Amino acid sequence: METNTKILAAEFQYLEGQDLDQVLAWLAEYREKARILAGGTDLLVKMKLGHVQPEYIIYIKKIAALNYIQYDTGNLKIGATTTLSQIERHETIKGYYSALYEAVRSMAAVAVKNMGTIGGNLGNASPAADTAPPLLVYDASLKIASKEGVREIPITEYFVGPGKSVLAPNELLLEISIPEIEADTGSSFLKLGRVAADIAKINVAVCLKRSGRTCTSCRIAFGSVAPIPMRVREAESLLEGKELTEDLITLAARAGAAEIKPITDNRSTREYRLKVSRVILEEALRAAWQRAGGAL
Amino acid sequence: MSFQVIGKVLPRKDGIAKVCGQEVYPSDIVVPNMLYGVTLRSPYPHAEILSIDTAAAEAMGAIVVTPDDVPDVIYNERTVSIPEKTYRDRRVLPRRARHVGEAIVAVAAETEELAFRAMRAIKVEYKVLPPVLDLDKAMDPGAAPLYEEIYLGDDKIEVRNNIACERIITVGDPEAGFAKADHIVEREYELPRVYHHQMETKTAVCRPEPNGGITVWATTQTIHNVRQLLGHIFGIPLSKVNVKKLAIGGSFGSSIQMNSIIPICVALALKARRPVKMVSSREDDIYDHAKFPARIRLKVGVKKDGTIVAADMRVMVDIGAHQINAYPLLGCMAGWYASLYKWRDFYYEGRAIYTNKVPACAMQGYGNPQVNFAVESHMDIIAEECGFDPVEFRLKNYVGIGDEFWGQGPTVKSIIKSCGVEEMLRKGAEMIGWANRRPHHEKSGRYRRGIGVARGFHTSGTGGPKPGEVIDYSSATIKINEDGTVDVMTPVMDLGGGTGEAAVKVVAEVLKVPYERVELSPVDTKTTGYDVCTHATRGVYCGCGAVYHVAQQVKTKLLEFAGRILEENPENLELAYEEEKNVSIVHVKGFKQKQITIGEVAKLAQIYSWGTIAATDSLRQKNCPPCFVAHFIEVEVDTWTGIVKIPRAILLSDTGTPINPDMVAGQLIGSLSRGMGYALYEETEYDLATGKLKCNGFITDNKIPTSCEMPYIDDIQVYFAHTYEPTGPFGAKGIGEAALNSVASAVANAIYNAIGIRFYRTPITPEKILQALEGGGKVGN
Ligand SMILES: Cc1cc2nc3c(=O)[nH]c(=O)nc-3n(C[C@H](O)[C@H](O)[C@H](O)COP(=O)(O)OP(=O)(O)OC[C@H]3O[C@@H](n4cnc5c(N)ncnc54)[C@H](O)[C@@H]3O)c2cc1C
């Protein structure tokens, strides 16, 4: 036992970014030796455990230009250092982006949400990250910057493996942008943990569009049941263009559960995840359908 | 009975300080010129320490203490039992590591960070030994021995097959008893290791004094036992060892023994010749203690009419790497079993086994929740198999008024003089709607509800008519100040349950002084007489029993002085509280006009140089009355996800007179949460390949239920039985441990009533429920 979670034992240089250019310049210079610090609710834990020992810590929360929630022309744009609490309290998100709202509401406890940021949740790239499934089903895209310039990628291309993303060591996540939510669209998020305040055993998000009794489009994403948060495309295609019935929901949920690749870990077992992902997907589909104005 | 303050809801004496963050806990102590200490802990479950290279750490300016630097004293950190019944197997720092996380080397430096870095610079050469991690293999002849020899009292004894200690008890003729039975039920139950999860981790601060002594501020449930043990280990006269009484951030039993870091801190301070402070991290703490797990095989014989005729219980306890209180535990488990129902002829066999795991120790209930789970599950199984109503079957066989109660194993017994069992079972049944409870086979659908009952008790202290294997008495000093206010000096630790307020109320009631005019004094071991420990639910019954005893002596002195002033015979005087004037007076019996305030008596006694109205004394309680509880709990099982919710809980207690009724309710409700954890969530599992905890010592992966998992407060009902314990202060018994003892049993019985599956092990997780439902319902056995 060589840990002591009260102590940050390794020495590092603490850099406080005042503007974006400065941060990007530091990232370009220090690359792998540096880590971005936002709320620190993931990073500091890892540093105390000795799992990461950066030589440079670049604090980004002082940069006002990274903290915003913008909602115009129907698009939702969230700056990377926006805290989970800010998102939870945002009326538009609460009203229209139910899956994202429910995901953030389900996370941690107040203190952690006051510190933790959406950029950090993605930056940490945990397979269980609660904001990942909603962002996947909203088809969000991510704006990423480096000294060389800015690129934008769909979130489906972002996650690579447990704790791994496509972010290069010199890159900074700037913004999460979510396309307009059209009329007759409904979304939902569900999560099971060991207790209420917990990292997910399983989480799932659904976003679907309705036309009459037909589900015209549907996106489903699971978390904590595979190396990365994942869309389950077979289940989605079973629903798309079909009249939504209880039977179809059951069928799609079964298909969705067949696509995941869970493991047994401290939080749950592979068998449990396989069985119960079907149950919570059914519920998430029903909730999203109802929010889209559909009846069953 | 009508009281002035007893039974009233009044503000806690430490309430304002706690709410404002001003209460002083050991971790708040700062002493000028102090160093900070940390420990290096074993990464191996079993390893001999060949060498320790401290040069690099010392070059960084650190003070290092290795096993070579500590006194060669083998002790047991818990000194509640009498010496000849105390097993001793440990030193301050060991020469052989016996569990992952055992402290091996300690380091102190100017900052905690520097100490930590110096600690990492120490090189330890280990000879890794085969570990014993599986209870089933621990007693194999080929299993690696944890100890060759240990001590029992002054005798050196050999350890065979890793059996730490055992107890075998036969009452009557069990074989003949079973021969009379019409029906015999036998099952095996298993209760897990869990972590105490008290809010505050352990702190020790030690300041060496110029006279060669030490002053210690530490997390503990017993300042006096810590003092005596430190004096013994370090060879310091007790008059030079002072241990301060401070607030404690919860304990659940984890500080009955002297915490492992306390003597380590003392060793560092003595070597450094400077004060040292150590605050254990959460992972240090999770690797320091756990609740005793238990495997219990139970066989019970009944007659057709529901009379129990015989029982047989065999217990195996995986105690981990040290004996803290395994031997008394085995005795207590026998007692909890013997005192639940009238088995008539019965057998008990308990065995404690050493393994290379974190040492287990008392945790709320001390073997009682384990025994209760087995017995109360068993009672339901028998009731179902024989067609008895579970409530009536319990009422027919319970141990109650006039029966013998084993308060602390086979040597501490007394006769039950107050008992609310029948009242609670009848009332609880009515409150939950027992008459409308349907059997599990009539239930279907995704969500299924069930109702479960279980009853239990705990002892109130470990007193008895005869001295037993455990020490039990307490002391108090009380004085009336010159303005009629009162100072109370009690060494009894308040673990958060309100023992301090109870002491104040007892004094206020005896002396008829308003609650706000009585205060607790800051004390330490130098200013108080001995108190054994706040354990065994003895705080109110024994601790405040002593306070009551001393308050009576103060009252006698007060009346005597008042008699001199009023020129009356003290026997002709009595005390009264005058509400309108908010004063306490001494007056002539039946003639209030002739009166004097208590303050005036005290002031005149000073002016006339008669002396202070004060007394100091000790008291041993001659009984160990059971505080009974009953739990009626409703569960809702989601058969698709295996998640169990508790929509309703009825918590009934018989604490005699509830001195602090709000805090009795608090104990019951808090224990519902802990009992839910025990039933549904908690277990500190081991990786059997590495000997490490699967949670790695982090609470992230050691979940306990929080307020989010609790039923809504409106769905929890608390009921107090109407009893009066004739031997307790103002009729009071205890509650702390009792409150927990039958929670998990009631939850498991309710789950059975919901889905027809009997769980023989806890925690009953969603994973296990789904697995059982898929497997058609057979679990365990
Ligand atoms: C008690 C507790 C409970 C928790 N519960 C949950 C939960 O229920 N669900 C859940 O999903 N998570 C949970 N978490 C994890 C954590 O709180 C979240 O992931 C949070 O969103 C992290 O944000 P942060 O700002 O604190 O990240 P930080 O710790 O500051 O950063 C995390 C990682 O992302 C990188 N990073 C941060 N910002 C950027 C950026 N703009 N560009 C590039 N990289 C960046 C950092 O370098 C670091 O590697 C919990 C944590 C704790 C301590």
Short mmCIF file of C-alpha atoms in Angstrom, two decimals, chain B residues 1-341:
data_model
loop_
_atom_site.label_atom_id
_atom_site.label_comp_id
_atom_site.label_asym_id
_atom_site.label_seq_id
_atom_site.Cartn_x
_atom_site.Cartn_y
_atom_site.Cartn_z
CA MET B 1 -43.88 8.62 35.90
CA SER B 2 -43.47 12.35 35.49
CA PHE B 3 -40.06 13.88 35.10
CA GLN B 4 -38.66 17.36 34.90
CA VAL B 5 -36.12 16.71 32.09
CA ILE B 6 -35.87 12.94 31.60
CA GLY B 7 -37.69 12.03 28.40
CA LYS B 8 -37.85 15.62 27.15
CA VAL B 9 -36.46 16.62 23.77
CA LEU B 10 -33.80 19.22 24.55
CA PRO B 11 -30.95 20.69 22.52
CA ARG B 12 -27.77 18.68 22.54
CA LYS B 13 -24.99 20.08 24.65
CA ASP B 14 -22.55 19.76 21.76
CA GLY B 15 -25.12 20.72 19.14
CA ILE B 16 -24.15 24.33 18.53
CA ALA B 17 -20.44 23.54 18.40
CA LYS B 18 -21.03 20.70 15.96
CA VAL B 19 -23.32 22.68 13.72
CA CYS B 20 -20.87 25.60 13.67
CA GLY B 21 -17.90 23.35 13.00
CA GLN B 22 -16.32 24.30 16.33
CA GLU B 23 -16.42 20.96 18.09
CA VAL B 24 -12.90 19.65 18.56
CA TYR B 25 -12.16 16.20 17.20
CA PRO B 26 -8.73 14.62 17.45
CA SER B 27 -7.97 15.61 13.87
CA ASP B 28 -8.46 19.29 14.87
CA ILE B 29 -5.69 19.14 17.44
CA VAL B 30 -2.65 21.21 16.60
CA VAL B 31 0.26 21.29 19.00
CA PRO B 32 3.15 23.71 18.54
CA ASN B 33 6.24 22.21 16.97
CA MET B 34 4.55 19.00 15.93
CA LEU B 35 5.60 16.59 13.21
CA TYR B 36 3.27 14.59 10.97
CA GLY B 37 3.41 10.84 10.84
CA VAL B 38 2.47 8.30 8.18
CA THR B 39 2.77 4.54 8.00
CA LEU B 40 4.22 2.19 5.46
CA ARG B 41 1.88 -0.73 5.10
CA SER B 42 2.45 -4.24 3.84
CA PRO B 43 1.57 -4.96 0.21
CA TYR B 44 1.55 -8.70 1.02
CA PRO B 45 -0.94 -10.68 3.04
CA HIS B 46 1.78 -12.77 4.66
CA ALA B 47 5.46 -11.94 4.62
CA GLU B 48 8.44 -11.95 6.88
CA ILE B 49 10.29 -8.67 7.05
CA LEU B 50 13.94 -9.40 6.34
CA SER B 51 15.36 -5.92 6.36
CA ILE B 52 14.35 -2.30 6.34
CA ASP B 53 16.56 0.34 4.77
CA THR B 54 15.68 3.72 6.24
CA ALA B 55 18.78 5.65 5.13
CA ALA B 56 17.15 7.55 2.27
CA ALA B 57 14.18 8.55 4.42
CA GLU B 58 16.40 9.73 7.23
CA ALA B 59 18.52 11.67 4.78
CA MET B 60 15.33 13.58 3.94
CA GLY B 61 15.10 14.60 7.59
CA ALA B 62 12.47 12.09 8.61
CA ILE B 63 12.23 10.19 11.89
CA VAL B 64 11.66 6.51 11.22
CA VAL B 65 10.39 3.85 13.58
CA THR B 66 10.82 0.21 12.59
CA PRO B 67 9.85 -3.01 14.40
CA ASP B 68 13.30 -2.88 16.03
CA ASP B 69 12.52 0.49 17.62
CA VAL B 70 9.31 -0.45 19.44
CA PRO B 71 9.12 -2.08 22.88
CA ASP B 72 9.14 -5.87 22.71
CA VAL B 73 5.72 -6.12 24.34
CA ILE B 74 3.07 -8.49 23.06
CA TYR B 75 -0.33 -7.14 23.88
CA ASN B 76 -3.98 -7.14 22.96
CA GLU B 77 -5.22 -3.70 22.06
CA ARG B 78 -8.57 -4.34 23.73
CA THR B 79 -8.38 -4.48 27.50
CA VAL B 80 -12.04 -4.81 28.38
CA SER B 81 -11.77 -8.46 29.41
CA ILE B 82 -9.93 -9.53 32.52
CA PRO B 83 -6.23 -10.25 31.83
CA GLU B 84 -6.42 -14.04 32.20
CA LYS B 85 -9.10 -14.21 29.50
CA THR B 86 -7.24 -11.96 27.08
CA TYR B 87 -5.39 -13.43 24.12
CA ARG B 88 -2.30 -11.48 23.11
CA ASP B 89 -0.65 -11.77 19.71
CA ARG B 90 0.60 -8.37 18.54
CA ARG B 91 3.35 -5.77 18.88
CA VAL B 92 3.29 -2.07 18.03
CA LEU B 93 4.97 -2.95 14.72
CA PRO B 94 5.27 -6.60 13.64
CA ARG B 95 8.27 -8.52 12.42
CA ARG B 96 5.98 -10.46 10.16
CA ALA B 97 3.20 -8.87 8.14
CA ARG B 98 -0.01 -10.81 8.45
CA HIS B 99 -2.37 -8.86 6.26
CA VAL B 100 -2.22 -6.45 3.38
CA GLY B 101 -2.27 -2.99 4.88
CA GLU B 102 -0.66 -3.90 8.20
CA ALA B 103 1.55 -1.03 9.32
CA ILE B 104 5.22 -2.03 9.35
CA VAL B 105 7.23 1.17 9.48
CA ALA B 106 6.27 4.64 10.62
CA VAL B 107 7.73 7.93 9.49
CA ALA B 108 7.42 11.45 10.88
CA ALA B 109 8.49 14.69 9.25
CA GLU B 110 7.82 18.41 9.22
CA THR B 111 4.93 18.02 6.78
CA GLU B 112 2.67 15.14 5.93
CA GLU B 113 3.85 15.33 2.32
CA LEU B 114 7.48 15.06 3.31
CA ALA B 115 6.66 12.17 5.64
CA PHE B 116 4.85 10.45 2.83
CA ARG B 117 7.73 10.95 0.40
CA ALA B 118 10.21 9.71 2.97
CA MET B 119 8.00 6.70 3.56
CA ARG B 120 8.17 5.89 -0.14
CA ALA B 121 11.96 6.10 -0.01
CA ILE B 122 12.13 3.27 2.54
CA LYS B 123 13.14 -0.09 1.18
CA VAL B 124 11.69 -3.18 2.82
CA GLU B 125 12.93 -6.60 1.91
CA TYR B 126 10.20 -9.19 2.38
CA LYS B 127 10.20 -12.94 2.36
CA VAL B 128 6.77 -13.65 0.99
CA LEU B 129 5.00 -16.51 2.81
CA PRO B 130 2.01 -18.47 1.57
CA PRO B 131 -1.13 -16.65 2.67
CA VAL B 132 -4.22 -18.13 4.32
CA LEU B 133 -7.21 -16.42 2.77
CA ASP B 134 -9.85 -19.10 2.50
CA LEU B 135 -11.67 -20.06 5.70
CA ASP B 136 -12.27 -23.57 4.40
CA LYS B 137 -8.56 -24.18 3.88
CA ALA B 138 -7.25 -22.32 6.91
CA MET B 139 -7.55 -25.34 9.20
CA ASP B 140 -6.01 -27.83 6.78
CA PRO B 141 -2.92 -29.47 8.25
CA GLY B 142 -0.95 -28.13 5.28
CA ALA B 143 -2.12 -24.55 5.68
CA ALA B 144 0.57 -22.02 6.54
CA PRO B 145 0.39 -21.11 10.22
CA LEU B 146 -0.08 -17.41 11.01
CA TYR B 147 1.29 -17.91 14.51
CA GLU B 148 3.36 -20.55 16.16
CA GLU B 149 2.53 -19.30 19.63
CA ILE B 150 0.52 -16.59 21.28
CA TYR B 151 -0.37 -15.70 24.86
CA LEU B 152 -3.48 -16.22 26.92
CA GLY B 153 -3.07 -14.08 30.01
CA ASP B 154 0.47 -14.87 31.15
CA ASP B 155 0.57 -18.30 29.54
CA LYS B 156 2.25 -19.02 26.27
CA ILE B 157 0.03 -21.23 24.14
CA GLU B 158 0.55 -23.06 20.90
CA VAL B 159 -1.71 -22.31 17.92
CA ARG B 160 -2.91 -25.39 16.07
CA ASN B 161 -4.48 -25.34 12.59
CA ASN B 162 -4.86 -21.57 12.78
CA ILE B 163 -7.57 -21.93 15.41
CA ALA B 164 -7.29 -18.73 17.41
CA CYS B 165 -9.68 -19.74 20.16
CA GLU B 166 -12.87 -21.69 20.70
CA ARG B 167 -15.80 -22.06 23.08
CA ILE B 168 -18.04 -25.01 23.60
CA ILE B 169 -21.12 -24.79 25.79
CA THR B 170 -23.75 -27.40 26.55
CA VAL B 171 -26.87 -26.63 28.53
CA GLY B 172 -28.99 -29.62 29.56
CA ASP B 173 -29.08 -32.63 27.29
CA PRO B 174 -29.48 -31.50 23.66
CA GLU B 175 -29.51 -35.04 22.30
CA ALA B 176 -32.42 -35.99 24.51
CA GLY B 177 -34.07 -32.70 23.58
CA PHE B 178 -33.88 -33.41 19.85
CA ALA B 179 -35.28 -36.91 20.49
CA LYS B 180 -38.45 -35.25 21.78
CA ALA B 181 -38.85 -33.05 18.69
CA ASP B 182 -41.60 -33.62 16.13
CA HIS B 183 -39.79 -31.54 13.57
CA ILE B 184 -36.13 -30.58 13.13
CA VAL B 185 -34.86 -27.82 10.86
CA GLU B 186 -31.20 -27.38 10.01
CA ARG B 187 -29.62 -24.68 7.85
CA GLU B 188 -26.37 -22.82 7.30
CA TYR B 189 -26.11 -19.04 7.19
CA GLU B 190 -23.26 -16.79 6.21
CA LEU B 191 -22.72 -13.17 7.13
CA PRO B 192 -20.02 -11.13 5.42
CA ARG B 193 -17.15 -8.97 6.51
CA VAL B 194 -18.15 -5.36 6.31
CA TYR B 195 -16.32 -2.15 7.10
CA HIS B 196 -17.38 0.08 9.99
CA HIS B 197 -17.59 3.11 7.75
CA GLN B 198 -17.61 5.54 10.66
CA MET B 199 -17.37 9.13 9.47
CA GLU B 200 -14.06 9.96 11.11
CA THR B 201 -10.90 8.01 10.39
CA LYS B 202 -8.44 7.57 13.25
CA THR B 203 -6.23 10.27 14.63
CA ALA B 204 -3.54 10.23 17.27
CA VAL B 205 -1.55 13.16 18.56
CA CYS B 206 1.15 12.52 21.11
CA ARG B 207 3.18 15.15 22.94
CA PRO B 208 6.13 13.99 25.02
CA GLU B 209 6.22 15.95 28.27
CA PRO B 210 9.27 17.36 30.06
CA ASN B 211 8.67 15.00 33.00
CA GLY B 212 9.11 11.95 30.79
CA GLY B 213 5.38 11.47 30.36
CA ILE B 214 3.08 11.80 27.38
CA THR B 215 -0.16 13.59 26.59
CA VAL B 216 -2.33 11.91 23.99
CA TRP B 217 -5.32 13.14 22.00
CA ALA B 218 -6.79 10.20 20.12
CA THR B 219 -9.85 8.69 18.53
CA THR B 220 -11.14 6.24 21.08
CA GLN B 221 -14.18 4.87 22.89
CA THR B 222 -12.16 4.53 26.10
CA ILE B 223 -9.64 7.05 27.33
CA HIS B 224 -8.71 5.02 30.40
CA ASN B 225 -7.90 1.78 28.60
CA VAL B 226 -5.74 3.68 26.12
CA ARG B 227 -3.90 5.29 29.02
CA GLN B 228 -3.24 2.03 30.82
CA LEU B 229 -2.12 0.19 27.72
CA LEU B 230 0.25 2.96 26.62
CA GLY B 231 1.71 3.04 30.14
CA HIS B 232 2.21 -0.72 29.97
CA ILE B 233 3.73 -0.86 26.47
CA PHE B 234 6.09 2.09 26.89
CA GLY B 235 6.85 1.55 30.58
CA ILE B 236 5.59 4.98 31.70
CA PRO B 237 3.92 5.40 35.11
CA LEU B 238 0.21 6.09 34.70
CA SER B 239 0.52 9.37 36.58
CA LYS B 240 2.55 10.60 33.64
CA VAL B 241 0.24 9.36 30.88
CA ASN B 242 -2.69 11.60 30.12
CA VAL B 243 -5.31 10.82 27.49
CA LYS B 244 -7.77 13.59 26.64
CA LYS B 245 -11.47 13.08 26.09
CA LEU B 246 -12.58 14.62 22.78
CA ALA B 247 -15.52 14.32 20.46
CA ILE B 248 -15.49 11.29 18.19
CA GLY B 249 -16.81 11.23 14.65
CA GLY B 250 -18.62 7.93 15.03
CA SER B 251 -17.09 4.55 15.71
CA PHE B 252 -19.59 1.67 15.45
CA GLY B 253 -17.20 -0.28 17.67
CA SER B 254 -14.03 0.36 15.71
CA SER B 255 -12.42 2.23 18.60
CA ILE B 256 -13.23 -0.11 21.49
CA GLN B 257 -9.66 -1.30 21.20
CA MET B 258 -6.77 1.11 21.24
CA ASN B 259 -6.46 2.06 17.60
CA SER B 260 -3.40 0.67 15.88
CA ILE B 261 -1.95 4.08 15.06
CA ILE B 262 -2.01 5.32 18.67
CA PRO B 263 1.03 3.38 19.94
CA ILE B 264 2.75 3.96 16.60
CA CYS B 265 2.30 7.70 17.08
CA VAL B 266 3.64 7.45 20.63
CA ALA B 267 6.70 5.53 19.41
CA LEU B 268 7.38 8.21 16.80
CA ALA B 269 6.95 11.05 19.30
CA LEU B 270 9.22 9.42 21.87
CA LYS B 271 11.91 8.86 19.27
CA ALA B 272 11.55 12.34 17.77
CA ARG B 273 11.25 13.98 21.20
CA ARG B 274 8.64 16.16 19.59
CA PRO B 275 4.87 16.03 19.28
CA VAL B 276 3.63 13.90 16.39
CA LYS B 277 0.24 13.85 14.73
CA MET B 278 -1.09 10.99 12.64
CA VAL B 279 -4.38 11.00 10.79
CA SER B 280 -5.15 7.79 9.01
CA SER B 281 -6.46 7.97 5.49
CA ARG B 282 -9.66 6.18 4.58
CA GLU B 283 -7.72 3.36 2.94
CA ASP B 284 -5.52 3.00 6.02
CA ASP B 285 -8.73 2.64 7.98
CA ILE B 286 -10.48 0.16 5.68
CA TYR B 287 -7.32 -1.92 5.94
CA ASP B 288 -7.38 -1.65 9.73
CA HIS B 289 -10.63 -3.22 10.92
CA ALA B 290 -13.82 -4.99 9.84
CA LYS B 291 -16.94 -6.49 11.34
CA PHE B 292 -16.67 -10.13 12.36
CA PRO B 293 -18.00 -12.31 9.57
CA ALA B 294 -19.73 -15.53 10.61
CA ARG B 295 -20.72 -18.87 9.24
CA ILE B 296 -23.48 -20.30 11.39
CA ARG B 297 -24.94 -23.77 11.24
CA LEU B 298 -28.18 -23.96 13.19
CA LYS B 299 -30.41 -26.89 14.05
CA VAL B 300 -33.62 -26.48 16.02
CA GLY B 301 -36.16 -29.05 17.18
CA VAL B 302 -39.82 -28.17 17.80
CA LYS B 303 -42.91 -29.98 18.96
CA LYS B 304 -46.20 -29.94 17.08
CA ASP B 305 -47.65 -27.39 19.46
CA GLY B 306 -44.87 -24.92 18.64
CA THR B 307 -42.73 -25.51 21.73
CA ILE B 308 -39.02 -25.49 20.99
CA VAL B 309 -37.24 -28.42 22.61
CA ALA B 310 -33.63 -28.30 21.51
CA ALA B 311 -31.08 -26.35 19.52
CA ASP B 312 -27.56 -26.75 18.20
CA MET B 313 -25.47 -23.87 16.85
CA ARG B 314 -22.00 -24.06 15.35
CA VAL B 315 -20.19 -20.89 14.50
CA MET B 316 -17.03 -20.30 12.51
CA VAL B 317 -15.53 -16.84 12.46
CA ASP B 318 -12.82 -15.74 10.07
CA ILE B 319 -11.19 -13.23 12.40
CA GLY B 320 -8.31 -12.15 10.19
CA ALA B 321 -4.75 -11.55 11.32
CA HIS B 322 -5.08 -10.68 15.01
CA GLN B 323 -7.24 -11.44 17.99
CA ILE B 324 -8.80 -8.21 19.10
CA ASN B 325 -11.84 -9.64 20.82
CA ALA B 326 -12.50 -13.01 19.23
CA TYR B 327 -12.73 -14.98 22.47
CA PRO B 328 -15.30 -12.74 24.15
CA LEU B 329 -17.12 -12.59 20.80
CA LEU B 330 -17.56 -16.35 20.77
CA GLY B 331 -18.98 -16.15 24.29
CA CYS B 332 -21.26 -13.28 23.40
CA MET B 333 -22.57 -15.08 20.32
CA ALA B 334 -23.43 -18.00 22.59
CA GLY B 335 -25.24 -15.55 24.85
CA TRP B 336 -27.20 -13.85 22.07
CA TYR B 337 -28.29 -17.28 20.90
CA ALA B 338 -29.11 -18.55 24.39
CA SER B 339 -31.17 -15.46 25.19
CA LEU B 340 -33.33 -15.18 22.08
CA TYR B 341 -35.59 -18.19 22.65
#
